[in-house]
Short mmCIF file of C-alpha atoms in Angstrom, two decimals:
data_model
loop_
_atom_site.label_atom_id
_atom_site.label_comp_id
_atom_site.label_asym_id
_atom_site.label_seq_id
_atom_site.Cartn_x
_atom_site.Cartn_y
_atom_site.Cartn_z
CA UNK A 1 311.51 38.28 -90.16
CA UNK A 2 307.64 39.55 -90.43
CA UNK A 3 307.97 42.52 -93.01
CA UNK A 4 304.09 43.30 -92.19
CA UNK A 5 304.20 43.17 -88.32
CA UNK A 6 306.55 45.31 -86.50
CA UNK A 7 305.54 43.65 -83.36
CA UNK A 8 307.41 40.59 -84.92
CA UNK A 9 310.22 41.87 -87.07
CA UNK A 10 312.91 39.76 -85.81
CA UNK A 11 316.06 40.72 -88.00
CA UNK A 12 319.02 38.12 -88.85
CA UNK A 13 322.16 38.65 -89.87
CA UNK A 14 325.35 36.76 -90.59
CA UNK A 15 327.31 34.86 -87.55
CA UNK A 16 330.20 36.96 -86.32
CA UNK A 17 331.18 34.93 -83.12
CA UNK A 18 333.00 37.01 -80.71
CA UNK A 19 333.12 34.05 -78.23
CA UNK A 20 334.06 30.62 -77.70
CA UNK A 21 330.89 28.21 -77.60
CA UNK A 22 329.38 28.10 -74.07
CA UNK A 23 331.53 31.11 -72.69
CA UNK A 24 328.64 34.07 -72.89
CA UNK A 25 325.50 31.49 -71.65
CA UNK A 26 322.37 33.64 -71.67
CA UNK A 27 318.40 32.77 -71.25
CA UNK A 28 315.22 34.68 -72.66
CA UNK A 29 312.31 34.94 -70.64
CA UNK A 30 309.27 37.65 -70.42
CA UNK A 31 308.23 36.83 -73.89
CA UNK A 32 305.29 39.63 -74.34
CA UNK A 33 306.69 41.25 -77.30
CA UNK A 34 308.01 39.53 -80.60
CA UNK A 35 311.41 41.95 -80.17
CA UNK A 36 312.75 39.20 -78.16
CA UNK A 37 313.85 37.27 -81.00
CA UNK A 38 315.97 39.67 -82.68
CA UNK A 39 317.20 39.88 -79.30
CA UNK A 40 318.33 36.32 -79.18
CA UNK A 41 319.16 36.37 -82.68
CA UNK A 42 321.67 39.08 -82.38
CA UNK A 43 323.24 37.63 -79.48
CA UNK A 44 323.36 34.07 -81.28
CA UNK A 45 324.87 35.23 -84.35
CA UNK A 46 327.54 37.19 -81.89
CA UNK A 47 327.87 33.57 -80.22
CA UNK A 48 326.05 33.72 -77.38
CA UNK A 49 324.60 30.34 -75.93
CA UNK A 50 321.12 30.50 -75.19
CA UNK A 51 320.12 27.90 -72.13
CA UNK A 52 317.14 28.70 -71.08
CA UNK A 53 313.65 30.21 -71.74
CA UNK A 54 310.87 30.69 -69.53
CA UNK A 55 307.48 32.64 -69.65
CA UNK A 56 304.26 31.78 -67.53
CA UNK A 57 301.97 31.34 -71.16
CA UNK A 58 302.64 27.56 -72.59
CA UNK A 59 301.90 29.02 -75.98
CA UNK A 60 304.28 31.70 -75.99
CA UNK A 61 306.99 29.31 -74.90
CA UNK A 62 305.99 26.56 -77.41
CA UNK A 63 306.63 29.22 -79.98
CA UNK A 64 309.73 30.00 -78.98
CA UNK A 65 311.29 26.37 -78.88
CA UNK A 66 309.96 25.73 -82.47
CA UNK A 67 312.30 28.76 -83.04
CA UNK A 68 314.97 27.84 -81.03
CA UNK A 69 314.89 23.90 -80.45
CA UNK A 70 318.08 23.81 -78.59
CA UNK A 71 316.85 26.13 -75.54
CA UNK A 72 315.48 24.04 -72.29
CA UNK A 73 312.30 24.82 -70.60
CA UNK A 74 312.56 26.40 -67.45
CA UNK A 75 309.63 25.73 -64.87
CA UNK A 76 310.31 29.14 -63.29
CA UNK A 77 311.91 32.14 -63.19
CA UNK A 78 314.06 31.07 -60.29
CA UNK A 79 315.32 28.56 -62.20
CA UNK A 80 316.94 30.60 -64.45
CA UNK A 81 318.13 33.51 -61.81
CA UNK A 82 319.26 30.92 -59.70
CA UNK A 83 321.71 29.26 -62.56
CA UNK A 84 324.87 30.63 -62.44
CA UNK A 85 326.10 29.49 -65.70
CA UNK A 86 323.75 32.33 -66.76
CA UNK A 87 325.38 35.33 -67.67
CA UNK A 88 322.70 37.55 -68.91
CA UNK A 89 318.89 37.85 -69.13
CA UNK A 90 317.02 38.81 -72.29
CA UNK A 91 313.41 40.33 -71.82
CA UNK A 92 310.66 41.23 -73.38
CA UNK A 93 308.19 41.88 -70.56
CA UNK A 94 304.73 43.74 -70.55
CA UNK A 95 306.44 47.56 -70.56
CA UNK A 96 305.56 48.29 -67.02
CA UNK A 97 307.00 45.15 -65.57
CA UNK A 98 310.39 45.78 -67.41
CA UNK A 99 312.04 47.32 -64.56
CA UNK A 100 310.98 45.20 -61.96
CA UNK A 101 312.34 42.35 -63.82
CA UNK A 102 315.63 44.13 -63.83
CA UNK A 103 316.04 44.48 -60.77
CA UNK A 104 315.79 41.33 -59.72
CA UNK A 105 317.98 39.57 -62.46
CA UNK A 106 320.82 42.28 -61.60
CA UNK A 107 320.09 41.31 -57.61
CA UNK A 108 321.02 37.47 -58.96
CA UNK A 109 324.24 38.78 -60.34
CA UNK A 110 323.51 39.07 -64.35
CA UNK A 111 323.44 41.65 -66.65
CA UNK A 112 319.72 42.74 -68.13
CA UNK A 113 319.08 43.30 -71.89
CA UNK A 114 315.52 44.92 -71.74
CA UNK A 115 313.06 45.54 -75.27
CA UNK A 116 312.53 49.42 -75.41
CA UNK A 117 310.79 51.18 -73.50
CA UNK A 118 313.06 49.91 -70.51
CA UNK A 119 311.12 52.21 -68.34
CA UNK A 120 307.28 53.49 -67.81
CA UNK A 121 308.00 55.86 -65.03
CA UNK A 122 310.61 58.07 -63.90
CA UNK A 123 310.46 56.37 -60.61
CA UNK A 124 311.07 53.30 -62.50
CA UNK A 125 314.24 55.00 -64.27
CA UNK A 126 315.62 56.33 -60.82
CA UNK A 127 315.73 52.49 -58.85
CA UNK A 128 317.46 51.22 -62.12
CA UNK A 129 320.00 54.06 -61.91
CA UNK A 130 320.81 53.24 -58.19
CA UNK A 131 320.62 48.80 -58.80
CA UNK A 132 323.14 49.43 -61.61
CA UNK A 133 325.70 51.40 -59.37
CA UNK A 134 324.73 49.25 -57.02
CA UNK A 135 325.55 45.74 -58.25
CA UNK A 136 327.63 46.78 -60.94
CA UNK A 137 325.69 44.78 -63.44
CA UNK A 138 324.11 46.18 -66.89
CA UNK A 139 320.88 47.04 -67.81
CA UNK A 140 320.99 47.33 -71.23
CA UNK A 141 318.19 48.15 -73.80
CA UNK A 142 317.17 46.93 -77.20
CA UNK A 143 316.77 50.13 -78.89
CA UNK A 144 316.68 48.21 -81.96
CA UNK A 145 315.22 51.40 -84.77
CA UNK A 146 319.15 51.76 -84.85
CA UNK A 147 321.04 49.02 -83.28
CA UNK A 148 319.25 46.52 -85.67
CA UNK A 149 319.09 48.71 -89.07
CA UNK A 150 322.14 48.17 -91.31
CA UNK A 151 321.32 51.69 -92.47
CA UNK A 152 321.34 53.29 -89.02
CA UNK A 153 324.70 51.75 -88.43
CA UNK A 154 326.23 52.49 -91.55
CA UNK A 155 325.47 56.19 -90.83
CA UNK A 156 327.14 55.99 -88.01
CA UNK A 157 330.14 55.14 -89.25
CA UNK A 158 330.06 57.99 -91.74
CA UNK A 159 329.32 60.78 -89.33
CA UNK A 160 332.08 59.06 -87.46
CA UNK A 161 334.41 60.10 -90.49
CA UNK A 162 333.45 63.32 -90.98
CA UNK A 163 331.48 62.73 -93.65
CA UNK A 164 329.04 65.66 -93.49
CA UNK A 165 330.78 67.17 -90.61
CA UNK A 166 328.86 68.19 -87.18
CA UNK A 167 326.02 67.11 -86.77
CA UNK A 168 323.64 69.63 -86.04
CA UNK A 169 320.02 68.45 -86.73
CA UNK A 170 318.35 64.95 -86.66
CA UNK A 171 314.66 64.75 -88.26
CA UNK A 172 312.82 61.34 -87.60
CA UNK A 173 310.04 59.60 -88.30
CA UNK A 174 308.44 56.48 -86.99
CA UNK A 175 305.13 55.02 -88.45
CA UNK A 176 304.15 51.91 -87.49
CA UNK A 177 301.72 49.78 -88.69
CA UNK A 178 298.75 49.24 -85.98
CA UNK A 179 297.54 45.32 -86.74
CA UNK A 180 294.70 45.96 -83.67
CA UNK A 181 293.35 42.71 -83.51
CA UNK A 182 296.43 40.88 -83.13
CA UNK A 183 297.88 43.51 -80.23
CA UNK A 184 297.43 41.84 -76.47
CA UNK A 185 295.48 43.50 -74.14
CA UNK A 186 298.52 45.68 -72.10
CA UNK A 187 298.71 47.33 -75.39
CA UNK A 188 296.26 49.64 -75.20
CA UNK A 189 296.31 50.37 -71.49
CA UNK A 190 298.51 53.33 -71.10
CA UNK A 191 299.49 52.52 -67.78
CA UNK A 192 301.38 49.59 -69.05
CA UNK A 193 302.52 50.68 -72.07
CA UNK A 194 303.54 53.92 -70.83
CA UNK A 195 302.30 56.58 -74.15
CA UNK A 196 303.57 56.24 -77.63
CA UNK A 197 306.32 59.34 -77.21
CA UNK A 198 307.71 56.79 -73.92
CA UNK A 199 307.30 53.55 -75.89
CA UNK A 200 308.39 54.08 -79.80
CA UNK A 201 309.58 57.41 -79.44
CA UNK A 202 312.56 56.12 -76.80
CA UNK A 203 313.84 54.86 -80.09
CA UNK A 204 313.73 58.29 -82.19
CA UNK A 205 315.34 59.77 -78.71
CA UNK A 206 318.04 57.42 -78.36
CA UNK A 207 319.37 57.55 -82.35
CA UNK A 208 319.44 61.79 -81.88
CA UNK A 209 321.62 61.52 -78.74
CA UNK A 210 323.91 59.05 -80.51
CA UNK A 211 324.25 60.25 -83.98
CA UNK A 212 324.54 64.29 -82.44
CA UNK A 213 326.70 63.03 -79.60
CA UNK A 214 325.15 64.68 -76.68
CA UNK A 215 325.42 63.38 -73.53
CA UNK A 216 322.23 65.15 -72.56
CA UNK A 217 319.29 67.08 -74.35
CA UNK A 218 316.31 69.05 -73.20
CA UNK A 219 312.33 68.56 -74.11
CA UNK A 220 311.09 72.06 -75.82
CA UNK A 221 307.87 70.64 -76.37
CA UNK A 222 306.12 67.41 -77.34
CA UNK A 223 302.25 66.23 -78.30
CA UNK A 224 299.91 63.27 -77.96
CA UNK A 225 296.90 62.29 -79.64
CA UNK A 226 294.40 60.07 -80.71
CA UNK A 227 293.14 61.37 -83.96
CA UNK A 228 291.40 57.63 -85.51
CA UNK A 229 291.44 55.04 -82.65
CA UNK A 230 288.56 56.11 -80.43
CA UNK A 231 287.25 52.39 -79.56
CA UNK A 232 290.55 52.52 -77.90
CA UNK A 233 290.73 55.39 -75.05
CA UNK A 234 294.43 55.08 -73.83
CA UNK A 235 296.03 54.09 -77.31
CA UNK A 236 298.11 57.42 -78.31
CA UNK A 237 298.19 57.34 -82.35
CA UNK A 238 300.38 60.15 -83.08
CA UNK A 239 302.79 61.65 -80.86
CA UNK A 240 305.95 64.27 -81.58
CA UNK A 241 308.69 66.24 -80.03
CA UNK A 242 311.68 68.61 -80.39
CA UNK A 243 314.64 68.55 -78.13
CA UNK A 244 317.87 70.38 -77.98
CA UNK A 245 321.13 68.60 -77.05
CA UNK A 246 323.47 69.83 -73.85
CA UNK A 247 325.86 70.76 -77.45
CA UNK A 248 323.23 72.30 -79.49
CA UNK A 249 321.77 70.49 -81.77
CA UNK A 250 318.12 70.00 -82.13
CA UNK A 251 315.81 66.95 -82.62
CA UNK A 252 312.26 66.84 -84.22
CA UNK A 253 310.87 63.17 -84.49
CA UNK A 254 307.54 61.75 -85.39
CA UNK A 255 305.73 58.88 -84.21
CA UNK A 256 302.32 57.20 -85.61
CA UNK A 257 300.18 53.99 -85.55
CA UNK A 258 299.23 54.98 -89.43
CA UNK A 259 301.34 52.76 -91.35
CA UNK A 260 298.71 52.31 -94.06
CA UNK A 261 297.19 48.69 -95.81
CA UNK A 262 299.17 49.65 -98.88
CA UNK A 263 302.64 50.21 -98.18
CA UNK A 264 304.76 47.07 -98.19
CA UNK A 265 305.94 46.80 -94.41
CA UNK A 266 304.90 47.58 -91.15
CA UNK A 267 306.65 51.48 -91.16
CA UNK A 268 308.95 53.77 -93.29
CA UNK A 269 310.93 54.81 -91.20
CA UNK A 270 313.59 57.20 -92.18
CA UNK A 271 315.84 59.74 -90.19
CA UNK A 272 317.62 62.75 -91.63
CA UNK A 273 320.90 64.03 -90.40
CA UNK A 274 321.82 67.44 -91.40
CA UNK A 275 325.52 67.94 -90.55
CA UNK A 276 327.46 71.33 -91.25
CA UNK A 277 329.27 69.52 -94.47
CA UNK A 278 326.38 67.54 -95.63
CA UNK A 279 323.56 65.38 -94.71
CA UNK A 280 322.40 61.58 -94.99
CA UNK A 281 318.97 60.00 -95.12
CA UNK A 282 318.02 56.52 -94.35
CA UNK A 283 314.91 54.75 -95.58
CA UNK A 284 315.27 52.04 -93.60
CA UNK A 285 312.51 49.80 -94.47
CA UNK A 286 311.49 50.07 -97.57
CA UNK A 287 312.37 53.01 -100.73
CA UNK A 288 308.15 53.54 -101.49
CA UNK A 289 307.45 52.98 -104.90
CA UNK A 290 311.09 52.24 -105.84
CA UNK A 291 312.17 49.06 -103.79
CA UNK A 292 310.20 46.53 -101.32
CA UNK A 293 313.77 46.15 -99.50
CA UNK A 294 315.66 47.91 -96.39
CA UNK A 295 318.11 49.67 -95.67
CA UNK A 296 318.58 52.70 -97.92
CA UNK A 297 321.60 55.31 -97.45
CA UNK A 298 321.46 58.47 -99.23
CA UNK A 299 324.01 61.09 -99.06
CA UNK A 300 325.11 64.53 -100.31
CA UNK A 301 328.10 66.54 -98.93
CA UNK A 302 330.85 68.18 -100.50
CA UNK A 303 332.46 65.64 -102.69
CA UNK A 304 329.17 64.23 -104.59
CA UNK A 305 325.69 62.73 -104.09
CA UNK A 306 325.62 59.21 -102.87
CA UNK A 307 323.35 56.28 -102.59
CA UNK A 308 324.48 53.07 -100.84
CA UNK A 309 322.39 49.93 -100.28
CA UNK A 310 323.68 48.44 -97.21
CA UNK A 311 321.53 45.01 -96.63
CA UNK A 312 323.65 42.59 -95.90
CA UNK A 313 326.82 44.17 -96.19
CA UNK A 314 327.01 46.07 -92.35
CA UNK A 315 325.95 43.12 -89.85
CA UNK A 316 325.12 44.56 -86.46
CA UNK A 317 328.05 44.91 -83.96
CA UNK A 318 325.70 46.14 -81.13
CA UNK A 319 325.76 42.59 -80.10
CA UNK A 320 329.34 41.10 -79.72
CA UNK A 321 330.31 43.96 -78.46
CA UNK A 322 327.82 43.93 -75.74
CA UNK A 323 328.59 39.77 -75.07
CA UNK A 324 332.45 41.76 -74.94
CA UNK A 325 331.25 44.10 -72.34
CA UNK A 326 329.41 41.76 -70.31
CA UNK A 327 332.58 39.38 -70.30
CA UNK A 328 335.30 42.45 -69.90
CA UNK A 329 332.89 44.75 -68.01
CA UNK A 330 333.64 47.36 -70.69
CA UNK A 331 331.14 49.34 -72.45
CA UNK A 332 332.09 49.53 -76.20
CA UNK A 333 328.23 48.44 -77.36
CA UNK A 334 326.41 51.33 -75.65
CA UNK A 335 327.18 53.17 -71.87
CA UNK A 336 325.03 52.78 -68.91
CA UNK A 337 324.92 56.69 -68.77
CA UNK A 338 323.40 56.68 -72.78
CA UNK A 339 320.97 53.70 -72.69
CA UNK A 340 319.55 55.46 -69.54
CA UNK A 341 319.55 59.18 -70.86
CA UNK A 342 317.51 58.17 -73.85
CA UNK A 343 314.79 56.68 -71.42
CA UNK A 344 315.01 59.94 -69.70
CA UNK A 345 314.67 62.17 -72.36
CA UNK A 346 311.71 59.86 -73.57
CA UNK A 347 310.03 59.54 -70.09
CA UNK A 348 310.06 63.88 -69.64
CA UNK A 349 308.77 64.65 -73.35
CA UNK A 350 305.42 61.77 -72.26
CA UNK A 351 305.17 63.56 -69.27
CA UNK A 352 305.10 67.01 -70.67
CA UNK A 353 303.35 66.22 -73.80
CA UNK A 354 300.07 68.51 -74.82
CA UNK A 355 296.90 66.58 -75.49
CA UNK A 356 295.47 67.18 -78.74
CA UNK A 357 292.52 65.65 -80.97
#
């Protein structure tokens, strides 16, 4: 787990089989981005078997067997969509090639766990929509600022209970930590990245839709801009938005390539949830100045101000219960209709956004 480089924070948490060995099999390929091992990690620890990995760069793949020496070498992609011990694919393609990718691992008859952004276009978005109904297989995403944050589930839980009672506003921030020189090339080309508001802020979308519960929301407005990266004409630096959910709450978030030298991981990222009894805040990261660890739950409602440190203690149930849906065809980890809003939502607030310097 790379505390410094977000582009290779790979959490790990305890193993909480949900399976027999060898029932879910699954393979990685598409290995652009260093989010595909918290991928496989979560799915491992939920007892998944991986089989297979494949990606056309030797070095990428070398890397990945000294993390995983039990995984074979596949000498194409074929080999793994034609395997039909395979189950699912994990990806973590350049951004613009995610779809693409999807499609044809649902057309082989597996489910598709996609990194974020799952989508660069709305185009994109709309032949997903219609493979899924299609073949009846998932294409599920990776949204991982909340599915792989102890904190973010935690709180989840808690609004679950009632703890601060509707939910009516979610504030959230997203800094990451820019490491230039060590970004590839698709990086800063905005075509294949898609903007920062479609690429890191599909994560601030998704966690308002699922800790407000709307099924829906709307893009009031939204900004891009590159305020400090100039050597770099497509990187966005700083983007925001608001939206207002189809049940009336309201979303600002914040996202930034500003993380600075000083702090002691790649982002502090922290989301507030106002609710109509109360309201939490996670620092999930780090607690600045206080504590170089994650995972930081702060509460007030009616009873009392809380603080709960929740590393280690939550695990991450995103992934057995997705191994569960993919075996049961049920949808307990996430619903097509939610992992594909949240791409939506982020896909309309890029293409609306106002350019500003």
């Amino acid at each position: 787990m790379n505390r410094q480089d977000g582009m290779r924070y790979a959490p790990q948490g305890k193993p909480n089989p949900v399976c027999d060995a060898g029932q879910f099999v699954f393979a990685a390929m598409a290995l652009e981005h260093g989010h595909i091992y918290g991928m496989c990690n979560g799915l491992i620890e939920a007892g998944g078997t991986l089989k297979w990995v494949y990606d056309p760069d030797p070095a990428k793949v070398e890397a990945f067997v000294n993390a995983y020496p039990s995984v074979r070498r596949a000498r194409s992609e074929a080999e793994i969509l034609e395997d039909s011990e395979v189950q699912l694919v994990a990806a973590a393609a350049i951004p613009s090639e995610r779809c693409a990718l999807g499609l044809r691992v649902m057309d082989h008859g597996k489910d598709y766990f996609t990194d974020k952004t799952p989508f660069t276009t709305l185009e994109q978005l709309a032949s997903a929509r219609q493979k899924a109904e299609l073949t009846e297989k998932k294409y599920m995403v990776y949204y991982s600022e909340r599915l792989h944050v102890e904190s973010a589930v935690y709180a989840g839980q808690l609004i679950a209970q009632g703890a601060i009672g509707r939910v009516i506003q979610v504030m959230g921030t997203g800094p990451h930590r820019l490491n230039a020189p060590s970004r590839p090339g698709w990086f800063f080309d905005k075509e294949k990245y898609g903007g920062i508001l479609c690429d890191i802020g599909s994560h601030q979308v998704e966690q308002f839709l699922y800790f407000a519960g709307c099924q829906d929301a709307r893009v009031l407005h939204s900004k891009v801009a590159n305020y400090a990266n100039k050597s770099y004409p497509e990187l966005e630096d700083f983007g925001d938005a608001t939206l207002v959910g189809d049940n009336g709450a309201t979303n600002y978030f914040r996202v930034d390539w500003f993380t600075p030298d000083g702090l002691g991981t790649w982002g502090d990222g922290r989301t507030i949830i106002l609710g109509t009894e109360g309201y939490i805040e996670l620092r999930k990261y780090i607690d600045i100045a206080r504590s170089n660890t994650t995972d930081h739950v702060y509460m007030a409602n009616h009873e009392g101000e809380y603080y709960i440190q929740t590393a280690g203690k939550v695990g991450f149930p995103f992934f057995g219960q997705l191994i569960l849906d993919c075996l049961e065809r049920t949808e307990l980890a996430m619903t097509q209709q939610h992992a594909f809003k949240a791409a939506e939502c982020a896909l309309l607030a890029q293409a609306q956004a106002v350019r500003v310097e």
